[in-house]
């Protein structure tokens, strides 16, 4: 048994042998009622020994948290259940009571108008209100501090309590006397000589084991060194981790999905779910977060894939544009004139339209390389000459040949082809030797 157990056991063991203040039947509460923990005859002042310690609506990790206290905060302990301390609600605590059971007065107070009205534990951390702290009789007065939906938020009544894990509280001193139930933290503690407190405790308390105590213990208060040696080296951080993750989840959910740290949050929640110390209520929330983050992660990966494809297409367009500009600059630099086709102009024996059909032929073989369709009389003056034709190249099914619909024509020097003259269609006989051989080999 640790020194912390000894301290609280000796302080509250009197409750185990004292007559029960309420009948046994009253302990058989509904499922939402908090188990009854008897008050000791004297109250103690304890100090929180870690940061972000949860105060809960009942003596167990499955009860929802009502607030958090940091290192050094003092609490007034009025009772004990193994591993849990029953404390007066800290500053800022509140309770819920149904509006239908309260008549609101002009001065901000309220009067209970029904019999045995349930008072539920309020929380500054969530909207839960399932734990029943106590009951109020008809005519009881309450102090209303706010309202929400169908409930009034009231200052905790006289016998309303909350709970904290014993491992996060170091004993400091004894209060003047047993604090009136639910009196909050306003009770003025005694700051007397610890030696006198120990002597007082020795003469008053017999270490007898009861239902709500940890059994017999020493009759002196432990030293601070003993308390420090009994304290766990590190505080289990599962609640703190959960709280931190929830804050991160809320803070990032408003961001664009591609900016959210989805994978990091997903991994953290999955790791938290694997921790057996995680309370069931938090497990349900964490499991929901994992499913939501898994869907977000899939969406984020799909968006990333689309963005990558768009970026690659954009890069290709930039590269193509740069290449086109480079070609244009080279053409301009070398004074190259581009044509749709070059060749020797000859007449065609095929005439099947109102426009005249000409042939551009290979100057060596006389074979047709492309047809020209035009009614412009200047083409007749260029017959037998090597020319270049600008215009759109199409394919006519009737001729099974390519046809140029010319926009311009000029006589060119055959020797300038591939130098200052370029063309899409060039007669095979004037192609460079390597290209000609490749062309011949492919036929």
XYZ file of C-alpha atoms in Angstrom:
443
model
C 0.000 0.000 0.000
C 1.435 3.351 -1.025
C 1.790 6.334 1.299
C -0.992 8.089 -0.582
C -3.276 5.137 0.219
C -2.227 5.292 3.867
C -2.978 8.972 4.139
C -6.439 8.893 2.634
C -7.300 5.567 4.280
C -6.613 6.875 7.758
C -8.441 10.089 7.043
C -11.647 8.427 5.839
C -11.731 5.045 7.566
C -14.095 6.582 10.142
C -16.738 6.596 7.416
C -16.646 2.814 7.249
C -17.637 2.381 10.884
C -20.007 5.330 11.096
C -23.714 4.685 10.528
C -24.714 5.135 6.917
C -26.353 8.508 6.392
C -28.767 7.193 3.760
C -30.761 3.945 3.710
C -29.426 1.042 1.659
C -32.391 1.302 -0.676
C -31.289 4.767 -1.664
C -28.020 3.319 -2.988
C -29.959 1.338 -5.603
C -29.998 4.220 -8.096
C -30.856 4.048 -11.768
C -28.082 3.280 -14.265
C -27.352 6.980 -14.670
C -26.860 7.571 -10.960
C -23.317 7.804 -9.605
C -22.465 5.093 -7.012
C -22.787 6.395 -3.484
C -19.460 7.137 -1.767
C -19.719 7.921 1.935
C -18.184 11.120 3.325
C -15.505 10.973 5.983
C -15.935 12.889 9.242
C -13.139 15.269 8.291
C -12.172 16.806 4.964
C -8.665 17.158 3.594
C -6.937 19.573 1.264
C -5.046 17.921 -1.612
C -2.923 19.350 -4.422
C -2.967 18.217 -8.066
C 0.475 16.786 -8.961
C 0.322 16.884 -12.760
C -1.035 18.955 -15.649
C -4.343 18.438 -17.491
C -5.821 16.081 -14.885
C -9.438 15.173 -15.611
C -12.127 15.683 -12.987
C -14.949 13.208 -13.674
C -18.645 12.879 -12.963
C -18.165 9.566 -11.174
C -15.471 7.353 -9.572
C -14.133 5.688 -12.713
C -12.546 6.317 -16.117
C -15.834 5.546 -17.891
C -17.517 8.587 -16.352
C -17.302 11.673 -18.532
C -14.845 14.465 -17.625
C -16.319 17.678 -16.244
C -13.208 19.874 -16.255
C -9.403 19.710 -16.082
C -7.058 20.932 -13.364
C -3.374 21.707 -13.708
C -0.364 21.202 -11.475
C -0.696 22.910 -8.101
C -4.483 23.309 -8.068
C -6.027 22.508 -4.670
C -9.082 20.309 -4.131
C -11.151 19.615 -1.046
C -11.425 15.844 -0.497
C -14.495 14.671 1.437
C -14.560 10.937 0.759
C -12.733 8.027 -0.787
C -13.449 5.032 -2.991
C -10.537 2.714 -3.881
C -8.310 4.608 -6.342
C -10.758 7.554 -6.499
C -11.350 10.616 -4.335
C -14.701 12.319 -3.842
C -14.159 16.084 -3.983
C -16.147 19.299 -3.788
C -16.790 20.740 -7.266
C -13.866 23.008 -8.265
C -14.380 26.664 -9.087
C -16.370 27.072 -12.306
C -18.290 23.799 -11.925
C -22.023 23.683 -12.605
C -24.946 21.264 -12.641
C -27.989 20.743 -14.869
C -31.646 20.656 -13.801
C -34.701 20.474 -16.045
C -36.502 23.786 -16.610
C -39.875 22.090 -16.137
C -39.015 21.460 -12.478
C -37.810 24.949 -11.599
C -39.698 28.202 -11.121
C -37.298 30.990 -12.010
C -37.311 33.997 -9.683
C -36.563 37.624 -10.562
C -33.320 37.644 -8.524
C -31.733 34.852 -10.622
C -32.535 32.076 -8.173
C -34.928 29.214 -8.772
C -37.378 27.220 -6.659
C -37.931 23.477 -7.132
C -41.642 22.821 -7.821
C -41.581 18.997 -8.057
C -40.593 16.153 -5.739
C -37.173 14.466 -6.049
C -35.835 16.397 -9.030
C -32.646 14.951 -10.537
C -29.556 17.161 -10.598
C -27.088 16.140 -13.317
C -23.349 16.787 -13.493
C -22.385 19.544 -15.932
C -19.192 19.607 -17.975
C -17.160 22.443 -19.473
C -15.545 19.914 -21.856
C -18.591 18.366 -23.535
C -22.395 18.466 -23.623
C -22.985 15.269 -21.649
C -25.408 15.394 -18.731
C -26.176 11.749 -17.927
C -24.659 11.371 -14.438
C -27.073 12.120 -11.600
C -25.282 13.937 -8.766
C -28.107 14.318 -6.281
C -31.836 15.029 -5.950
C -33.697 18.141 -4.821
C -36.933 18.262 -2.854
C -39.841 20.581 -3.526
C -39.142 24.099 -2.282
C -35.348 23.837 -2.495
C -33.572 26.947 -3.764
C -30.980 26.904 -6.558
C -28.724 29.594 -8.051
C -29.230 29.803 -11.817
C -26.109 30.810 -13.780
C -27.247 30.109 -17.375
C -29.638 28.050 -19.459
C -29.269 25.702 -22.402
C -32.060 24.002 -24.339
C -34.410 22.417 -21.761
C -32.047 22.829 -18.800
C -30.963 25.469 -16.326
C -27.264 25.574 -15.461
C -27.037 25.985 -11.683
C -24.330 26.188 -9.042
C -23.764 22.673 -7.664
C -26.144 22.024 -4.749
C -24.959 21.241 -1.225
C -24.490 17.490 -1.743
C -23.215 17.476 -5.333
C -19.703 16.089 -5.829
C -17.224 15.136 -8.546
C -14.261 12.731 -8.558
C -10.540 12.584 -9.313
C -8.116 9.669 -9.566
C -6.183 9.321 -6.318
C -2.795 9.018 -8.069
C -2.997 12.645 -9.246
C -3.564 14.171 -5.774
C -0.931 14.735 -3.099
C -2.195 15.250 0.466
C -1.376 18.685 1.847
C -3.253 19.372 5.078
C -6.409 18.746 6.989
C -9.287 21.167 6.630
C -10.900 22.730 9.744
C -13.623 20.102 9.899
C -15.668 17.917 7.636
C -16.648 20.278 4.867
C -20.386 20.692 4.486
C -21.446 18.544 1.577
C -21.186 20.393 -1.740
C -19.844 23.543 -0.159
C -17.336 23.875 -2.995
C -13.762 25.005 -2.566
C -14.706 28.013 -0.462
C -14.011 26.158 2.803
C -11.109 27.855 4.587
C -8.418 25.245 5.309
C -6.279 25.055 8.413
C -2.595 25.755 7.814
C -1.396 24.493 11.191
C 1.713 22.611 12.223
C 1.846 19.218 10.402
C 3.051 17.625 13.662
C -0.118 18.733 15.456
C -2.213 17.456 12.541
C -0.538 14.054 12.795
C -1.098 13.914 16.551
C -4.731 14.893 16.086
C -5.159 12.171 13.512
C -3.446 9.574 15.719
C -5.805 10.224 18.609
C -8.962 10.320 16.503
C -8.779 7.650 13.815
C -8.608 3.895 14.188
C -7.474 2.128 11.036
C -10.492 -0.057 10.321
C -11.286 -1.385 6.852
C -14.680 -0.560 5.396
C -16.543 -0.811 2.079
C -15.339 2.563 0.828
C -11.866 2.698 2.364
C -8.582 1.015 1.596
C -8.189 -0.536 5.041
C -5.946 0.066 8.052
C -2.933 2.296 7.701
C -0.372 4.162 9.762
C -1.541 6.801 12.164
C 0.812 9.513 10.927
C 0.757 11.609 7.820
C 3.439 10.687 5.238
C 6.320 13.012 4.547
C 6.623 14.768 1.202
C 9.591 12.518 0.374
C 7.431 9.437 0.941
C 4.677 10.870 -1.199
C 7.132 11.714 -3.987
C 8.629 8.196 -3.936
C 5.144 6.646 -4.154
C 4.062 8.812 -7.109
C 4.225 7.192 -10.577
C 7.258 8.391 -12.550
C 5.069 9.485 -15.433
C 1.375 10.234 -15.631
C -0.561 8.024 -18.045
C -1.207 10.476 -20.869
C -4.065 8.758 -22.686
C -6.626 11.415 -21.704
C -4.229 14.220 -22.537
C -3.396 12.617 -25.896
C -7.084 12.269 -26.701
C -7.767 15.875 -25.769
C -4.826 17.100 -27.864
C -5.913 15.050 -30.880
C -9.476 16.332 -30.630
C -8.196 19.904 -30.600
C -6.008 19.225 -33.659
C -8.883 17.511 -35.465
C -11.188 20.478 -34.854
C -8.518 23.029 -35.804
C -7.608 21.346 -39.115
C -11.085 20.292 -40.240
C -11.750 23.801 -41.566
C -8.677 23.708 -43.816
C -8.573 22.565 -47.436
C -8.327 18.782 -47.468
C -4.977 18.870 -49.299
C -3.572 21.022 -46.449
C -4.834 18.821 -43.596
C -2.321 16.481 -41.837
C -4.704 13.562 -42.421
C -2.155 10.724 -42.321
C -0.547 12.027 -39.135
C -3.924 12.390 -37.357
C -5.089 8.984 -38.605
C -1.941 7.298 -37.287
C -2.247 9.058 -33.923
C -5.901 8.029 -33.468
C -5.119 4.429 -34.464
C -2.290 4.328 -31.927
C -4.600 5.802 -29.279
C -7.264 3.146 -30.009
C -4.688 0.418 -29.368
C -4.075 1.753 -25.837
C -6.033 -0.450 -23.373
C -6.196 2.474 -20.908
C -8.445 4.490 -23.236
C -11.957 4.773 -21.701
C -14.834 3.281 -23.654
C -16.480 6.666 -24.279
C -13.262 7.969 -25.845
C -12.836 4.765 -27.860
C -16.179 5.372 -29.574
C -15.132 8.902 -30.533
C -11.662 7.782 -31.644
C -13.140 4.982 -33.776
C -15.448 7.469 -35.503
C -12.469 9.765 -36.144
C -10.483 6.886 -37.678
C -13.289 6.089 -40.125
C -13.709 9.764 -41.051
C -9.960 10.294 -41.489
C -9.644 7.112 -43.592
C -12.234 8.513 -46.015
C -10.480 11.883 -46.011
C -7.152 10.223 -46.717
C -8.582 8.406 -49.766
C -10.037 11.678 -51.059
C -6.747 13.480 -50.440
C -4.806 10.818 -52.376
C -7.260 11.053 -55.314
C -6.939 14.845 -55.344
C -3.148 14.529 -55.225
C -3.210 12.130 -58.216
C -5.377 14.503 -60.273
C -3.192 17.471 -59.327
C -0.062 15.541 -60.337
C -1.580 14.698 -63.729
C -2.580 18.327 -64.229
C 0.909 19.487 -63.272
C 2.537 17.032 -65.684
C 0.203 18.135 -68.505
C 1.012 21.753 -67.739
C 4.744 20.980 -67.870
C 4.300 19.248 -71.246
C 2.415 22.252 -72.597
C 5.163 24.587 -71.373
C 7.837 22.362 -72.945
C 5.917 22.168 -76.248
C 5.457 25.909 -76.321
C 9.150 26.420 -75.601
C 10.047 24.019 -78.411
C 7.732 25.803 -80.832
C 9.223 29.160 -79.896
C 12.717 27.745 -80.308
C 11.864 26.411 -83.782
C 10.319 29.734 -84.737
C 13.437 31.536 -83.561
C 15.676 29.192 -85.556
C 13.533 29.662 -88.645
C 13.645 33.406 -88.246
C 17.388 33.317 -87.602
C 18.094 31.179 -90.675
C 15.490 32.954 -92.858
C 13.716 29.671 -93.630
C 10.491 29.787 -95.672
C 8.000 27.028 -94.908
C 5.675 25.490 -97.509
C 3.047 22.823 -97.431
C 4.732 21.056 -100.352
C 7.467 21.527 -102.961
C 7.931 19.918 -106.357
C 7.741 20.404 -110.119
C 4.336 21.727 -111.240
C 2.605 19.740 -113.993
C -0.964 19.440 -115.320
C -3.254 16.603 -114.369
C -5.272 14.435 -116.697
C -7.897 14.124 -113.977
C -10.316 17.006 -114.044
C -13.589 16.449 -112.108
C -14.433 19.855 -110.733
C -14.864 23.476 -111.789
C -11.362 24.239 -110.470
C -8.249 23.088 -112.291
C -6.287 20.198 -110.820
C -2.479 20.356 -110.973
C 0.214 17.957 -109.814
C 3.377 18.577 -107.842
C 5.797 15.914 -108.991
C 9.211 14.507 -108.187
C 11.649 16.279 -110.550
C 13.598 13.037 -111.069
C 10.812 10.499 -111.613
C 7.831 12.648 -112.569
C 5.677 10.827 -110.029
C 2.946 12.796 -108.273
C 3.670 13.677 -104.668
C 0.556 15.859 -104.089
C -2.264 17.501 -106.056
C -3.056 21.217 -106.169
C -6.579 22.469 -106.807
C -6.832 26.116 -107.926
C -8.442 28.362 -110.543
C -5.720 31.007 -110.233
C -4.292 31.598 -113.808
C -0.775 32.210 -112.496
C -0.324 28.466 -111.943
C -0.353 28.050 -115.730
C 2.745 30.299 -115.939
C 4.607 28.092 -113.437
C 4.158 24.778 -115.271
C 7.422 22.829 -115.440
C 8.999 24.888 -112.687
C 10.042 23.824 -109.155
C 7.706 25.640 -106.767
C 6.634 25.845 -103.199
C 2.934 25.911 -102.238
C 1.456 27.165 -98.970
C -2.006 26.076 -97.793
C -4.003 23.343 -96.086
C -3.314 19.720 -96.946
C -6.358 17.416 -97.116
C -7.049 13.936 -98.466
C -9.681 13.400 -101.201
C -11.148 9.922 -101.263
C -11.929 10.104 -104.976
C -8.274 10.637 -105.853
C -6.845 8.602 -102.997
C -4.196 11.329 -102.837
C -3.360 14.353 -100.757
C -4.557 17.703 -102.098
C -3.324 21.214 -101.266
C -5.856 24.066 -101.255
C -3.254 26.796 -101.907
C -3.106 30.201 -100.314
C 0.218 31.213 -101.876
C 2.727 29.861 -104.409
C 6.283 30.816 -105.384
C 9.120 29.509 -107.527
C 11.940 28.203 -105.327
C 15.436 26.867 -105.881
C 15.542 23.087 -105.550
C 18.996 23.303 -104.042
C 17.658 25.438 -101.145
C 15.342 22.689 -99.896
C 16.451 21.780 -96.332
C 18.420 25.020 -96.203
C 16.362 28.182 -96.615
C 13.268 26.247 -97.787
C 11.300 23.787 -95.694
C 8.177 21.789 -96.541
C 5.867 19.161 -95.102
C 5.832 17.194 -98.349
C 9.127 16.822 -100.237
C 9.786 14.706 -103.400
C 11.679 11.508 -102.494
C 14.488 12.140 -104.934
C 15.664 15.255 -103.110
C 15.438 13.865 -99.601
C 18.788 13.504 -97.793
C 20.465 10.215 -98.772
C 19.867 8.568 -95.368
C 16.220 9.574 -95.369
C 15.817 8.436 -98.962
C 17.307 5.017 -98.178
C 15.041 4.677 -95.164
C 12.076 5.685 -97.301
C 13.030 3.140 -99.969
C 13.522 0.425 -97.386
C 10.068 1.037 -95.917
C 8.256 0.677 -99.265
